[in-house]
Tab-separated table of C-alpha atoms and ligand atoms in Angstrom:
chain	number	residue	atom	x	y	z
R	1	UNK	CA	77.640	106.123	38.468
R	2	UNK	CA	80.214	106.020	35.573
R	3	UNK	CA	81.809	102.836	33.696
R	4	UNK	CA	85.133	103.776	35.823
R	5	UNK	CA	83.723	104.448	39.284
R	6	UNK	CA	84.152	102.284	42.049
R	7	UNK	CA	80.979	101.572	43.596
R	8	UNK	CA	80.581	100.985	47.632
R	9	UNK	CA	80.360	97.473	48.515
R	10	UNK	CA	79.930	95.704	51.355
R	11	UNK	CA	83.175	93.685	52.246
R	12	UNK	CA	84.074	90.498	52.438
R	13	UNK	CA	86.415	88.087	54.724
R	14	UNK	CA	89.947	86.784	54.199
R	15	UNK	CA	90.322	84.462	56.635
R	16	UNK	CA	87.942	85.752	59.513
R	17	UNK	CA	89.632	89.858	58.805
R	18	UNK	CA	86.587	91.891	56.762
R	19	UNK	CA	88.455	92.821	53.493
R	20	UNK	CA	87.911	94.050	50.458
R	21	UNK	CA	86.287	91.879	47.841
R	22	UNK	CA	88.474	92.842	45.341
R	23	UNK	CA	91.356	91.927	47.175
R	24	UNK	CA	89.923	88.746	48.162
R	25	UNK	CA	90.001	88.041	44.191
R	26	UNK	CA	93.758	89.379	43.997
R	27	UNK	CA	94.813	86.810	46.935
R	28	UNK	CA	96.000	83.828	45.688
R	29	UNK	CA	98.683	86.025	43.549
R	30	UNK	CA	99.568	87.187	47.240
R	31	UNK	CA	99.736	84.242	48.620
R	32	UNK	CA	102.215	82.998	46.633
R	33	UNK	CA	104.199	86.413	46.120
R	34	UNK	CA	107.874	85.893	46.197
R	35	UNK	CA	109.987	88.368	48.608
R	36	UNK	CA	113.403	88.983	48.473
R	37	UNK	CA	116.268	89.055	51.179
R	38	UNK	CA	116.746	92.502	50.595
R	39	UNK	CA	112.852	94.079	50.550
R	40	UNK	CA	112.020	96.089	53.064
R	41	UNK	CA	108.366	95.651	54.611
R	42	UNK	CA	106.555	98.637	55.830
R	43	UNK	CA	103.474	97.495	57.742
R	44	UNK	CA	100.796	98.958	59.303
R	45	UNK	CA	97.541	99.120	60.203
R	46	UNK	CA	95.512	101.596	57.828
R	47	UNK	CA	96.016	105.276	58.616
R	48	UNK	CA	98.848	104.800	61.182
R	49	UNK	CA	101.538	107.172	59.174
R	50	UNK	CA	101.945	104.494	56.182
R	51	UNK	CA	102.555	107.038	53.482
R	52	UNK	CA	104.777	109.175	55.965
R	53	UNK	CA	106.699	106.136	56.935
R	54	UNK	CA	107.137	105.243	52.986
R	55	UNK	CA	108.211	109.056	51.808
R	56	UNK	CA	110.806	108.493	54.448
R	57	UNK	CA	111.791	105.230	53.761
R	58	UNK	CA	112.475	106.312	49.976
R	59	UNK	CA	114.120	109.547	50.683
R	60	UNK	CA	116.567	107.357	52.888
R	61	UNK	CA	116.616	104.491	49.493
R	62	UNK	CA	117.614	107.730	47.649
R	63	UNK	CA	120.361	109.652	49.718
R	64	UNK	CA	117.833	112.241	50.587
R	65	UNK	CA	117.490	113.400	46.550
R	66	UNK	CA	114.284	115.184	46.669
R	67	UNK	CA	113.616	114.622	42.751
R	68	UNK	CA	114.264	111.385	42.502
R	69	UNK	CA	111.773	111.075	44.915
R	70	UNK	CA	109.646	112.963	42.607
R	71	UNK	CA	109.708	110.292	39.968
R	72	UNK	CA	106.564	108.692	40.720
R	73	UNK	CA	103.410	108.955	42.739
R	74	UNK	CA	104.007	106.715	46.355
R	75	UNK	CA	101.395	104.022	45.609
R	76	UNK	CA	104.286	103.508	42.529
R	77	UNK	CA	107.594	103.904	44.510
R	78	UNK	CA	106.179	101.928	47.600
R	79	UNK	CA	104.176	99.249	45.577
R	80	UNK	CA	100.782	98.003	47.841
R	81	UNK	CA	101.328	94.733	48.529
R	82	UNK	CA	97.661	93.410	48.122
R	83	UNK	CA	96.134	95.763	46.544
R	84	UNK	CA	94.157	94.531	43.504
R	85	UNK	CA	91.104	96.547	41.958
R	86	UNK	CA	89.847	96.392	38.337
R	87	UNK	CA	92.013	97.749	35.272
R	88	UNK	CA	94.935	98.693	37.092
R	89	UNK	CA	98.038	96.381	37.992
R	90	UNK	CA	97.754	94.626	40.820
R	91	UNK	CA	100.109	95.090	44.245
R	92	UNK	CA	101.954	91.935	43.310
R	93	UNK	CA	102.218	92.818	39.560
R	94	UNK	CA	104.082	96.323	39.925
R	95	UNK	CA	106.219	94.768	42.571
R	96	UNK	CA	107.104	92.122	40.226
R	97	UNK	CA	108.310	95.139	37.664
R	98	UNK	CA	110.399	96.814	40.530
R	99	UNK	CA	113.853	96.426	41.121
R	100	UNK	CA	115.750	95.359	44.097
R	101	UNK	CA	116.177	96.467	46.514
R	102	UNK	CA	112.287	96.947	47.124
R	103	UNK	CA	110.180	99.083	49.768
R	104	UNK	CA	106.258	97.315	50.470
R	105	UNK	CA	103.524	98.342	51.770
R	106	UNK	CA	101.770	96.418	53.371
R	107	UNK	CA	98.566	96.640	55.960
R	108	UNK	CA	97.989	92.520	56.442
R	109	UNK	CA	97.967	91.345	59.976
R	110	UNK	CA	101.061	89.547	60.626
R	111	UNK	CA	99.349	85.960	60.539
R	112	UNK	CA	98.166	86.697	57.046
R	113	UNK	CA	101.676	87.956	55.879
R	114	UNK	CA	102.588	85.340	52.933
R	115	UNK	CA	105.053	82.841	53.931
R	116	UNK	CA	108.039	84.332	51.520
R	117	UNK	CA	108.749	86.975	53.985
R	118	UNK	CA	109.565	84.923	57.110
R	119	UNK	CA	111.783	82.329	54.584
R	120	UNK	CA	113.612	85.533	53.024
R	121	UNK	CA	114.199	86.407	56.328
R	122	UNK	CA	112.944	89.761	55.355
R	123	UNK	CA	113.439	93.110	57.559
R	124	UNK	CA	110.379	94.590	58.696
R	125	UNK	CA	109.607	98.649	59.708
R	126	UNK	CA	105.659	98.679	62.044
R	127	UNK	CA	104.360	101.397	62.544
R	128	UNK	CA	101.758	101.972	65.472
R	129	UNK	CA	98.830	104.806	65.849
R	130	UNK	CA	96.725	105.997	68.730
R	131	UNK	CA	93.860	104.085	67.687
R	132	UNK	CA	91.750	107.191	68.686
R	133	UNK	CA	93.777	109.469	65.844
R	134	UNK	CA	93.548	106.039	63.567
R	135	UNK	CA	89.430	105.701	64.070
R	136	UNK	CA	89.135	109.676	63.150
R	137	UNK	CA	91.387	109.290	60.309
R	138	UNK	CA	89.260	106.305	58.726
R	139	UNK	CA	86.504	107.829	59.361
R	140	UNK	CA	87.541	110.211	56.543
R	141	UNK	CA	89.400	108.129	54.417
R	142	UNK	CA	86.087	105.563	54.574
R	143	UNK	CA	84.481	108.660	53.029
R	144	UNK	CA	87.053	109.792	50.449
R	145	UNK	CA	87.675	106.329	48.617
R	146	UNK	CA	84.801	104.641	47.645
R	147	UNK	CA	86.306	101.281	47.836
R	148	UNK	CA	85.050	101.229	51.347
R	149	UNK	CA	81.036	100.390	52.450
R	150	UNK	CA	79.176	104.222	53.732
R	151	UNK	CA	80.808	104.464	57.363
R	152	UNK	CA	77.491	106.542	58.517
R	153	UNK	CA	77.824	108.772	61.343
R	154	UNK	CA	80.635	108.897	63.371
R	155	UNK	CA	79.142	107.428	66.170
R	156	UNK	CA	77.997	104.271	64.033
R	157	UNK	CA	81.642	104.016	62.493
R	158	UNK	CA	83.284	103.808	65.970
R	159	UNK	CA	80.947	100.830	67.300
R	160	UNK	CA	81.766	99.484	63.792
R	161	UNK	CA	86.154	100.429	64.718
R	162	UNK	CA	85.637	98.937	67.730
R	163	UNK	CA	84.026	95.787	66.821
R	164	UNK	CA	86.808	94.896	64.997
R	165	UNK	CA	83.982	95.147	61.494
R	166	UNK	CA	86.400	97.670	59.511
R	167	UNK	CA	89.091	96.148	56.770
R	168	UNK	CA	91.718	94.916	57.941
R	169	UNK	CA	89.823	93.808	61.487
R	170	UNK	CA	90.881	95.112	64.957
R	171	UNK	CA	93.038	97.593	65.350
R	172	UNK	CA	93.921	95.753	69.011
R	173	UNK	CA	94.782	92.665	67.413
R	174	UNK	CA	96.797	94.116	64.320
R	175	UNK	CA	99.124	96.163	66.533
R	176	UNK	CA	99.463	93.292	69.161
R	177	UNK	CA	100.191	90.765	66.447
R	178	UNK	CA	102.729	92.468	65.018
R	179	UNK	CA	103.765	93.464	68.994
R	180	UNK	CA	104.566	89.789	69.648
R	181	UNK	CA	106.489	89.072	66.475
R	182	UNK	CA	109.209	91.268	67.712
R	183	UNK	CA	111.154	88.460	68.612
R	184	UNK	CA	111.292	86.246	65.825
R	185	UNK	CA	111.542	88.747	63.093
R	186	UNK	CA	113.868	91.731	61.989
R	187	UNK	CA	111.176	93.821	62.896
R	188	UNK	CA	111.877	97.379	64.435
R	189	UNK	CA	108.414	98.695	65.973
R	190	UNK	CA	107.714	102.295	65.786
R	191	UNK	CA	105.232	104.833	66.932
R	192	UNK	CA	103.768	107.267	65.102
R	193	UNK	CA	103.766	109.615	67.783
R	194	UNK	CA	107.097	109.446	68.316
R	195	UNK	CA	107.698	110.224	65.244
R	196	UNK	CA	105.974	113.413	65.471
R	197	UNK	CA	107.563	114.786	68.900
R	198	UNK	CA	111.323	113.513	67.584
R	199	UNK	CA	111.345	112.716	63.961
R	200	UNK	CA	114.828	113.527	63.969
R	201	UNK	CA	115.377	110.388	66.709
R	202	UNK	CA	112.962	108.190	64.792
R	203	UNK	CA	115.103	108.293	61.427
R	204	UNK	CA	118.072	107.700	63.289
R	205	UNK	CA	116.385	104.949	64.392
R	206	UNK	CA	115.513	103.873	60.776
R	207	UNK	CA	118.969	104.275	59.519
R	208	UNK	CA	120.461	102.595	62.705
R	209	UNK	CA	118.062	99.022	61.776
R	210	UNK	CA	118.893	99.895	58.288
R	211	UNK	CA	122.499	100.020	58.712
R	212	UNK	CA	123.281	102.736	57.064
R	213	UNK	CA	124.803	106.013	57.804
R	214	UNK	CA	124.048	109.514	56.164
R	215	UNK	CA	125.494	113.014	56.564
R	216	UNK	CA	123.501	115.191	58.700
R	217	UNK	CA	122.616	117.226	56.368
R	218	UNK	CA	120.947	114.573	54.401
R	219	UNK	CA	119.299	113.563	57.353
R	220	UNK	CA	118.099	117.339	57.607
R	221	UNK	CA	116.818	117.231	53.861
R	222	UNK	CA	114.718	113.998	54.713
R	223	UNK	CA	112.713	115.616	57.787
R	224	UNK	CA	111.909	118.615	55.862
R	225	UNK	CA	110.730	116.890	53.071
R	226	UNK	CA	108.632	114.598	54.879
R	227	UNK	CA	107.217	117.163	57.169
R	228	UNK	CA	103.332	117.078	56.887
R	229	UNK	CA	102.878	120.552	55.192
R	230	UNK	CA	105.639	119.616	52.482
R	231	UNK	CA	103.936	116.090	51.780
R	232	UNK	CA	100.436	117.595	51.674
R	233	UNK	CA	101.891	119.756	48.956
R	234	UNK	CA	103.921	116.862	47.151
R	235	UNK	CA	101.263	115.272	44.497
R	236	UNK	CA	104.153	112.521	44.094
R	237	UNK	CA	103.157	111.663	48.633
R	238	UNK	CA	99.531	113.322	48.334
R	239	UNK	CA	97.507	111.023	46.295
R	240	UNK	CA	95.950	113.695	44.498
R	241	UNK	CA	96.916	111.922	41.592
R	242	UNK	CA	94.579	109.170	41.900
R	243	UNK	CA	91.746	108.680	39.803
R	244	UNK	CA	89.021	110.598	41.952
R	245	UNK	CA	87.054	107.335	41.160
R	246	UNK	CA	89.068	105.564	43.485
R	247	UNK	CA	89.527	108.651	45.908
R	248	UNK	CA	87.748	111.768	46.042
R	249	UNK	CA	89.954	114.224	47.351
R	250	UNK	CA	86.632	117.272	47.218
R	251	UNK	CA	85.048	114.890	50.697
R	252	UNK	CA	88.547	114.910	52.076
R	253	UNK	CA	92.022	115.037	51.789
R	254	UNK	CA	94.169	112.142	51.751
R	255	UNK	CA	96.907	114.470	54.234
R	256	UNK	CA	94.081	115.969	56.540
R	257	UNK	CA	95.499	116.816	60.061
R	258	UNK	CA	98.212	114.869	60.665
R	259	UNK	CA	97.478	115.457	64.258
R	260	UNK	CA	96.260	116.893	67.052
R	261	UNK	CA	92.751	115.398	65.768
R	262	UNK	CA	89.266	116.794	67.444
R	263	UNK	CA	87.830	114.640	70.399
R	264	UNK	CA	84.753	113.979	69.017
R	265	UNK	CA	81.600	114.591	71.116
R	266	UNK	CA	79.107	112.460	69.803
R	267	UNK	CA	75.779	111.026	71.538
R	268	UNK	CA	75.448	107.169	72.881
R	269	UNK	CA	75.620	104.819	71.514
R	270	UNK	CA	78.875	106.054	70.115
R	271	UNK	CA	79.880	108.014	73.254
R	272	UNK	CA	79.997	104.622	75.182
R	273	UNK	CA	81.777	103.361	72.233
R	274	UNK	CA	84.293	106.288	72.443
R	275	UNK	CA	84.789	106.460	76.310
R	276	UNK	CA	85.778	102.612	75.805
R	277	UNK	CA	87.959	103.557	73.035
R	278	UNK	CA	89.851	106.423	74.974
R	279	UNK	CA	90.772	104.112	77.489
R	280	UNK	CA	92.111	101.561	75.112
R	281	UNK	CA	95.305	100.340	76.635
R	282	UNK	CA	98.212	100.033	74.166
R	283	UNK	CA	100.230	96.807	73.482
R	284	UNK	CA	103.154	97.973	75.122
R	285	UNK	CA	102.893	99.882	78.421
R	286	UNK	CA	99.206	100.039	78.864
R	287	UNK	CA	99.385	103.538	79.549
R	288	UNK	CA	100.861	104.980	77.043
R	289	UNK	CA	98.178	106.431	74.836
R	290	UNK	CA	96.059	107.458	77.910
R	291	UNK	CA	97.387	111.046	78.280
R	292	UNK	CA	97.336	111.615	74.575
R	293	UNK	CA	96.003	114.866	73.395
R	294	UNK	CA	93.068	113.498	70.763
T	1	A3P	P1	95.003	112.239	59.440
T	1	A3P	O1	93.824	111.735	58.656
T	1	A3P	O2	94.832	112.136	60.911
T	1	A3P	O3	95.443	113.597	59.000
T	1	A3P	P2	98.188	106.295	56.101
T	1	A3P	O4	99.282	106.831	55.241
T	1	A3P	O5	98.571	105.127	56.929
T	1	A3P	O6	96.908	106.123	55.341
T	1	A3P	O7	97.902	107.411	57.210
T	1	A3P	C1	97.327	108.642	56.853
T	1	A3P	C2	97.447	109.578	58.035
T	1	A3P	O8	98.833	109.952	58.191
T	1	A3P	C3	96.661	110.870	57.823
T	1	A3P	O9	96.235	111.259	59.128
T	1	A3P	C4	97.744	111.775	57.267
T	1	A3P	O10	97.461	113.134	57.394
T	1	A3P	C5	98.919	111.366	58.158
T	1	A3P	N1	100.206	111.778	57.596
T	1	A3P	C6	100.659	111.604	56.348
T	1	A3P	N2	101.860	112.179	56.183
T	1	A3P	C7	102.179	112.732	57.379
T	1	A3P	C8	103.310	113.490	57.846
T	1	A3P	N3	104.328	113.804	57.053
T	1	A3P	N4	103.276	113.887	59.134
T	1	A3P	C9	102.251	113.597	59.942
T	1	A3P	N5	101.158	112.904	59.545
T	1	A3P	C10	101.130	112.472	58.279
């Protein structure tokens, strides 16, 4: 291993949520982060549509200009709220440099969000995944940035899912949380399915929350360029221009599927583990991820 790479590690634990050590160093600058009535939260739960979610969010921020949106690589335009690892600027530092009005990321369970946000009064965009498209999807990604501990086999990282032992803890609890907290924030909660059957509905959603309203055709120029085969071919929404220290794009692209994922047939203990996890009920109907076609 080089001077530069990021080694595996085992993670730590913010507050009883595994998490990465590095961040754990990064989070009393987090803590204390100052928001701003007019940023715009985007939080999720990793690989729930975050970067598809923030593409949109600035091509809306931008009229639907396509190169302006071109200016900078997402994990720039949509600054990661706690990210920190070694010799870059943190999460809290680049937002610091970015003008109003800000987009950030964020993938924090809402009890961990930093106090600034509720006081600012600050709007806030969830959005949810089927957690059996999510557990596929970070499979991958576990592989692909080395930040993260080895996932092993499938079936090992899918007890691991569903114990809650992956960063940012359960999936069931994050998009519950954030479920409940519906009421007291300016929070509009979206699906990432339903973004993919209506995308056109969904951003009329976003604008609608937003308050803002945009000619059609703009509206036309953001759903084609935030379609997944333009954003897997958009190194300013692909990551490819990360170091490949932090994510090695050769094990797996950052835009892999986008959906319909493989059911994955794997032996027990996992296929206990995933027979429990296919019949995971969702937060709001309890029924509505059963029929879905992972
Ligand atoms: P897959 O690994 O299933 O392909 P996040 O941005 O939260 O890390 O989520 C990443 C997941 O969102 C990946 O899922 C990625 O392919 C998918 N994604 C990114 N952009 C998308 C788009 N425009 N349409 C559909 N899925 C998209």
């Amino acid at each position: 291993m080089g001077m530069d790479e990021v080694g595996r590690e085992d993670l730590g634990s913010l507050h009883g949520i595994p998490f990465y050590k590095s961040f754990i160093e990064g989070w009393p600058q987090v803590e204390a982060f100052q928001a701003r009535h007019d940023d715009l939260l985007i939080a999720t739960y990793p690989k729930s549509g975050t970067t598809w979610l923030s593409e949109i969010l600035d091509m809306i921020y931008h009229d639907g200009d396509v190169e302006k949106c071109r200016r900078d690589a997402i994990f720039n335009r949509v600054p990661f709220l706690e990210m920190k690892a070694p010799k870059i600027p943190s999460g809290v530092d680049l937002l610091e440099k970015t003008p109003s009005p800000r987009l950030v990321k964020t993938h924090l369970p809402v009890q961990l969000l930093p106090a600034s946000f509720q006081e600012k009064d600050c709007k806030v965009i969830y959005m949810a995944r089927n957690p059996k498209d999510v557990v596929i999807s970070y499979y991958y990604f576990y592989q692909m940035a080395k930040i993260h501990p080895d996932p092993g086999t499938l079936a090992e990282f899918l007890e691991t899912f569903m114990n809650g032992k992956v960063a940012y803890g359960s999936w069931y609890e994050h998009v519950r949380g954030w479920w409940e907290k519906r009421q007291e924030k300016r929070l509009l909660y979206l699906f990432y399915e339903d973004m993919k059957k209506d995308p056109r509905r969904e951003v009329q959603k976003i604008l609608q929350f937003l308050g803002k309203e945009v000619p059609e055709e703009t509206v036309a120029r953001i759903l084609h360029h935030t379609s997944f085969q333009e954003m897997k071919k958009n190194p300013a929404a692909n990551y490819e221009t990360m170091p490949s220290s932090l994510m090695d794009h050769s094990l797996s692209p950052f835009m892999r599927k986008g959906w319909p994922q493989q059911r994955p047939t794997c032996a027990s203990p996992g296929a206990r583990c995933t027979a429990s996890l296919w019949s995971t009920p969702s937060p709001k109907t309890g029924s509505r991820w059963t029929n879905s076609r992972a």
